[in-house]
Short mmCIF file of C-alpha atoms in Angstrom, two decimals:
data_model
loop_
_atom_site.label_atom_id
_atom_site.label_comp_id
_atom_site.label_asym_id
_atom_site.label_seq_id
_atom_site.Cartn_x
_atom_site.Cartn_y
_atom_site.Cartn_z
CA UNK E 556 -4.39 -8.24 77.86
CA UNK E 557 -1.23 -9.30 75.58
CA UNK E 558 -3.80 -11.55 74.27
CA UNK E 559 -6.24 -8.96 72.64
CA UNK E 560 -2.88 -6.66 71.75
CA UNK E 561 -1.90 -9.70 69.56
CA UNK E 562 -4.95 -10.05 68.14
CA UNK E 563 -5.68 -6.16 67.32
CA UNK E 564 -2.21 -6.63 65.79
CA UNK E 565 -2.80 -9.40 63.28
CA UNK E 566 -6.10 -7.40 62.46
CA UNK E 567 -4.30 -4.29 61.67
CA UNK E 568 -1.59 -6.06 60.04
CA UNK E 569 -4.27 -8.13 58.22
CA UNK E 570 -6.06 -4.84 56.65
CA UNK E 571 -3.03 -3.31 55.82
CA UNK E 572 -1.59 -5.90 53.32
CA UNK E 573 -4.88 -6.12 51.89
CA UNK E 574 -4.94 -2.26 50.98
CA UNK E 575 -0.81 -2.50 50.01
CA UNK E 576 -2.63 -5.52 47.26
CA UNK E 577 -5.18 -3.14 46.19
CA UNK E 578 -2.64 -0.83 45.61
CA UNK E 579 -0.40 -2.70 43.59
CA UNK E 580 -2.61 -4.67 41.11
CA UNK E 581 -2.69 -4.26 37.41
CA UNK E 582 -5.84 -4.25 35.87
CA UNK E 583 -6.61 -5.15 32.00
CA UNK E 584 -6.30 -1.89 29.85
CA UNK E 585 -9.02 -1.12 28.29
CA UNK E 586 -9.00 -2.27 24.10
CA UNK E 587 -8.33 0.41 21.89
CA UNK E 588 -9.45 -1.60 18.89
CA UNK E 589 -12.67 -1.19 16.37
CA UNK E 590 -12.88 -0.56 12.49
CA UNK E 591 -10.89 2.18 10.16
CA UNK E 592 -12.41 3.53 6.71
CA UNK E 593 -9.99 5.35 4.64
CA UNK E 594 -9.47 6.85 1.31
CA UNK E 595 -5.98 8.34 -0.28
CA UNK E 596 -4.21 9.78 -2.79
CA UNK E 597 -0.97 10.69 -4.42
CA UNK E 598 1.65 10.57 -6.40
CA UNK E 599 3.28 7.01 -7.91
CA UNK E 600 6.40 5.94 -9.76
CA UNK E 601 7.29 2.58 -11.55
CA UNK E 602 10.56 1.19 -10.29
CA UNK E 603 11.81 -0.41 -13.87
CA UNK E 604 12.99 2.21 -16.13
CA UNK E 605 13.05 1.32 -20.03
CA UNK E 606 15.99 -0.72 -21.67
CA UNK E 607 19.05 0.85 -22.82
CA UNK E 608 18.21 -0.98 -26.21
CA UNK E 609 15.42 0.81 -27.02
CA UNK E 610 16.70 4.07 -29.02
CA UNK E 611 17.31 6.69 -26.88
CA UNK E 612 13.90 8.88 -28.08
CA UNK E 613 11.44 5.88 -27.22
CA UNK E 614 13.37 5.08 -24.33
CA UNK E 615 13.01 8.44 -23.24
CA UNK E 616 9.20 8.37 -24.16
CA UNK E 617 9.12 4.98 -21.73
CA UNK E 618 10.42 6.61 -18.13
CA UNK E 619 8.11 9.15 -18.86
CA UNK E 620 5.66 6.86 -17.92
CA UNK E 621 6.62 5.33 -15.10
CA UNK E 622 5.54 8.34 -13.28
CA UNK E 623 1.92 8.51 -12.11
CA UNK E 624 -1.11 9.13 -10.28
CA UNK E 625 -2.89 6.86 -7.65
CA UNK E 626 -6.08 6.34 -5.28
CA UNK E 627 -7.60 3.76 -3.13
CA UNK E 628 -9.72 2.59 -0.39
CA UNK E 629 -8.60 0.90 2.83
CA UNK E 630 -10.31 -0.78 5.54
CA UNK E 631 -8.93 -1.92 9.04
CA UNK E 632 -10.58 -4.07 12.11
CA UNK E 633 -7.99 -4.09 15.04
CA UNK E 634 -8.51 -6.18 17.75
CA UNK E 635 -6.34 -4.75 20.41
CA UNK E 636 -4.26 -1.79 20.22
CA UNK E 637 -1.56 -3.00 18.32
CA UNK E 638 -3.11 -5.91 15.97
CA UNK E 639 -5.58 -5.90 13.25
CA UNK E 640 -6.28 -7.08 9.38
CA UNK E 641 -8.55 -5.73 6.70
CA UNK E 642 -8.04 -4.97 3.16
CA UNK E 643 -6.84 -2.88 0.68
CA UNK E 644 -7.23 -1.38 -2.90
CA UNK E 645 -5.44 1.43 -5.25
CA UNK E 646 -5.44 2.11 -8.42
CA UNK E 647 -2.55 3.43 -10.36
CA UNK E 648 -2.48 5.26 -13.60
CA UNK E 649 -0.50 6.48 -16.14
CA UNK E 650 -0.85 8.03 -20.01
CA UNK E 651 1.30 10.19 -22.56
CA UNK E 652 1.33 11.33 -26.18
CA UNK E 653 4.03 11.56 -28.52
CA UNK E 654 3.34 13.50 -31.73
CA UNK E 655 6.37 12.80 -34.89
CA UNK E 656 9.10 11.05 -32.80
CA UNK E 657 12.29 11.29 -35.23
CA UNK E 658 14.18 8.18 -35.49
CA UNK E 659 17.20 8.01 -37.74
CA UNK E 660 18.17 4.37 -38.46
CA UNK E 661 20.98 4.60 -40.30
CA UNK E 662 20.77 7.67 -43.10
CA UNK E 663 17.11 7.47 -42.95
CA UNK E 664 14.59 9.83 -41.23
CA UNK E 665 11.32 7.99 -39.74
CA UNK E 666 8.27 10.39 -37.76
CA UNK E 667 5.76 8.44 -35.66
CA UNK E 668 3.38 8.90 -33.01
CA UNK E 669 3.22 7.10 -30.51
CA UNK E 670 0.86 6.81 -27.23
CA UNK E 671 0.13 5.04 -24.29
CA UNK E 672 -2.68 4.29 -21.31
CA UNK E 673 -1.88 2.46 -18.63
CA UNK E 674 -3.87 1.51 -15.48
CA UNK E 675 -2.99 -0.87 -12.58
CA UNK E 676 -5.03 -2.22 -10.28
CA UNK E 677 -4.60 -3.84 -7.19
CA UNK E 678 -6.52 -5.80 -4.24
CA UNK E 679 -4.65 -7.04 -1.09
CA UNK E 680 -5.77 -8.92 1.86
CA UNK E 681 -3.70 -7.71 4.88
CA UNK E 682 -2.28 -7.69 8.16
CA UNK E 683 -1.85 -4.78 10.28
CA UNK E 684 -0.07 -3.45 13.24
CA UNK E 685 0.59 -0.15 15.02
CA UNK E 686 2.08 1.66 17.60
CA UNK E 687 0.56 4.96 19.74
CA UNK E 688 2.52 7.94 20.92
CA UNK E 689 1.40 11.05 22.75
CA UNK E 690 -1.81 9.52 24.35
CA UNK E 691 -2.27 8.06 20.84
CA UNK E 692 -2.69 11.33 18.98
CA UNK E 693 0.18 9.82 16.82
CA UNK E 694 0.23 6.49 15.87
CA UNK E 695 2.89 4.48 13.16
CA UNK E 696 1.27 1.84 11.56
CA UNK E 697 1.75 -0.70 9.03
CA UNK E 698 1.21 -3.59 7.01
CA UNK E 699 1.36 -6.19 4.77
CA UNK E 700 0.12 -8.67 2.31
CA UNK E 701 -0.36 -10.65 -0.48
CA UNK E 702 -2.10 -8.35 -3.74
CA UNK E 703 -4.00 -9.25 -6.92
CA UNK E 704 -2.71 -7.39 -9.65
CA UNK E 705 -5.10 -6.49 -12.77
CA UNK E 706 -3.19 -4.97 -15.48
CA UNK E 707 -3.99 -3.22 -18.93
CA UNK E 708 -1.89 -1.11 -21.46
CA UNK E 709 -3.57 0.36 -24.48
CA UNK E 710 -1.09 1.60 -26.60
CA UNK E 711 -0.75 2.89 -29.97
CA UNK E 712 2.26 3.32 -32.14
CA UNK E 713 1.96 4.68 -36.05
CA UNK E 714 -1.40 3.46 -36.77
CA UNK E 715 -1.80 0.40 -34.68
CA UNK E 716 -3.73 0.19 -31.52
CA UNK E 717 -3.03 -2.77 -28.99
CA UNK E 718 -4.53 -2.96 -26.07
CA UNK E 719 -2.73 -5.17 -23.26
CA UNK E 720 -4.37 -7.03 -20.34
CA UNK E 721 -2.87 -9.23 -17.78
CA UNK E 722 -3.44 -10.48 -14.00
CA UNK E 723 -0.51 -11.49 -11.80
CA UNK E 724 -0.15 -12.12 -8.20
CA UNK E 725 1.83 -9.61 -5.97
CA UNK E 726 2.87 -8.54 -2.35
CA UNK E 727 1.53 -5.28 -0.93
CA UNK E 728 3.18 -3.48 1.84
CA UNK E 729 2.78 -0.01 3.32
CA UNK E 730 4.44 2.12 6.55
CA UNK E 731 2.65 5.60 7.37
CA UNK E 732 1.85 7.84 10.54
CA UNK E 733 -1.57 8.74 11.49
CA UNK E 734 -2.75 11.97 13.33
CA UNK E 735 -5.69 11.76 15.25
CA UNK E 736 -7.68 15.12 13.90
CA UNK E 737 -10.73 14.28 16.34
CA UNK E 738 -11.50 11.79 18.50
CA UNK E 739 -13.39 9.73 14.87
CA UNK E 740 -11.04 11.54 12.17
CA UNK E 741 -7.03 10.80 11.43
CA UNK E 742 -5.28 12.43 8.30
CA UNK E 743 -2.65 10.23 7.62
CA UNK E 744 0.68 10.05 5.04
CA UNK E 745 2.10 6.72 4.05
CA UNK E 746 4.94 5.12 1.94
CA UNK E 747 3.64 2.08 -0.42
CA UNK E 748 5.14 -0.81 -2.31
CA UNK E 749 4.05 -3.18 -4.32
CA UNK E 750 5.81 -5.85 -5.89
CA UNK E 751 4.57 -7.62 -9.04
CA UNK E 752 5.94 -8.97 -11.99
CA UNK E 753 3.79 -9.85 -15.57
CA UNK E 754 4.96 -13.38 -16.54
CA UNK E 755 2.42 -13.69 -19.55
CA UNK E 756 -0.24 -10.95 -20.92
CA UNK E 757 -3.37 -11.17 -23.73
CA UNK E 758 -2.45 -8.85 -26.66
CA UNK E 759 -5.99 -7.61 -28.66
CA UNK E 760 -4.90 -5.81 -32.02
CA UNK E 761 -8.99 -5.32 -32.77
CA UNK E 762 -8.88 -8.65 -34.73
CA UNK E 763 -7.08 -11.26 -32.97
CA UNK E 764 -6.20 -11.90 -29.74
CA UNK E 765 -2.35 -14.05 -28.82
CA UNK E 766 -1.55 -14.80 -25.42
CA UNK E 767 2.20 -14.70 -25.41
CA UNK E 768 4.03 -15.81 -22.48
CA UNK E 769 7.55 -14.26 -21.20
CA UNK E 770 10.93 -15.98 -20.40
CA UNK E 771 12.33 -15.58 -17.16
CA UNK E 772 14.82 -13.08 -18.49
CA UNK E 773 11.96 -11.00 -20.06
CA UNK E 774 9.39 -10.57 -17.42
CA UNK E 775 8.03 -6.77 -16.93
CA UNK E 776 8.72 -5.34 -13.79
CA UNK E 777 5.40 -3.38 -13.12
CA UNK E 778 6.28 -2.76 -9.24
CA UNK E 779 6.24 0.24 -7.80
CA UNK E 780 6.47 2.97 -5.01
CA UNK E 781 3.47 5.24 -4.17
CA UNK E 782 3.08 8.54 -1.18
CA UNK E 783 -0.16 8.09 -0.08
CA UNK E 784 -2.01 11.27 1.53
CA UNK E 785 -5.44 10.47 3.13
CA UNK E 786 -8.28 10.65 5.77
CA UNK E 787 -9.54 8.16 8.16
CA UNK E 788 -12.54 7.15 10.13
CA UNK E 789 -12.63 5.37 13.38
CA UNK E 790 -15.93 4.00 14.34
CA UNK E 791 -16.17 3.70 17.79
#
């Protein structure tokens, strides 16, 4: 009899660990990865204002500019939850008018107009992370890389045009928050920079083209800080 009771009791200890290790595994969560199509918008501003050199009614014609207008596509293939890379493009662009700008250099009196049109654009290669909150209905993301940087300035002062090209090599980098609309659709709002500086340009006067390269002390700070306001599709 004590021999069947010990046996019944290694049985019945026996099933119970095996439901106790049922109980406490941890199985692989599911992937919450797959492809993102976006498009945004917003507004932009250049960092570098214009030198205190310049006088003060050019200079002031100068930091008008730096403030702008952008747009751009974005696409996103994340592996897991939190890891992905894709690519990126904006375009940035800025233009203004100046009718009879008075400059007095020394006693005399001198009206010109004066105009520029200038567009940036901008292809990055990145890497891309994120983090979900509130059964991922809000989710931080962001990411970085390295950007190519096309730019072009046509500008016109008295009665000369020039019109200014250049391509530089740049880092791109955005953080932003995504809300999850429906279970395919996120609106999202992001903070961009991208850092670039124009080492050498082509100048085209319409009869002759120079390429003039910059000293170290001269290069043109073109980067800048964009708020980004776009949708998002998750295909699933």
């Amino acid at each position: 009899m004590k021999k069947y009771s010990f046996l019944l009791f290694l049985i019945h200890f026996a099933i119970c660990t095996l439901f106790a290790q049922q109980n406490t595994l941890s199985y692989p969560i599911e992937k919450q990865g797959g492809l993102n199509l976006g498009a945004y918008a917003g507004p932009s501003l250049l960092i570098e204002k214009a030198p205190d050199s310049l006088a003060p009614e050019i200079q002031n014609f100068y930091n008008q500019l730096r403030s702008g207008w952008h747009y751009g596509l974005q696409a996103e293939y994340f592996f897991n939850t939190y890891f992905g890379i894709g690519a990126r493009y904006s375009r940035f662009n800025t233009k203004k008018e100046a009718d009879s700008i008075v400059l007095q250099i020394f006693s005399q009196k001198y009206y010109i107009d004066i105009s520029s049109n200038m567009s940036i654009h901008s292809v990055s290669p990145m890497v891309y992370g994120r983090y979900p909150f509130f059964e991922n209905k809000l989710t931080v993301n962001g990411g970085i890389g390295m950007a190519w940087i096309f730019f072009r300035n046509l500008g016109k002062a008295v009665d000369e045009e020039s019109n200014v090209k250049g391509s530089l090599p740049g880092l791109s980098s955005n953080l932003g928050i995504n809300y999850q609309v429906s279970s395919n659709l996120s609106a999202t709002i992001q903070g961009n920079y991208i850092r670039a500086f124009l080492k050498e340009f082509t100048q085209d006067n319409g009869s002759s083209k120079e390429v003039i390269k910059l000293e170290k002390k001269d290069y043109q700070n073109i980067s800048r800080i964009d708020l980004s306001f776009g949708l998002s599709y998750t295909f699933k």
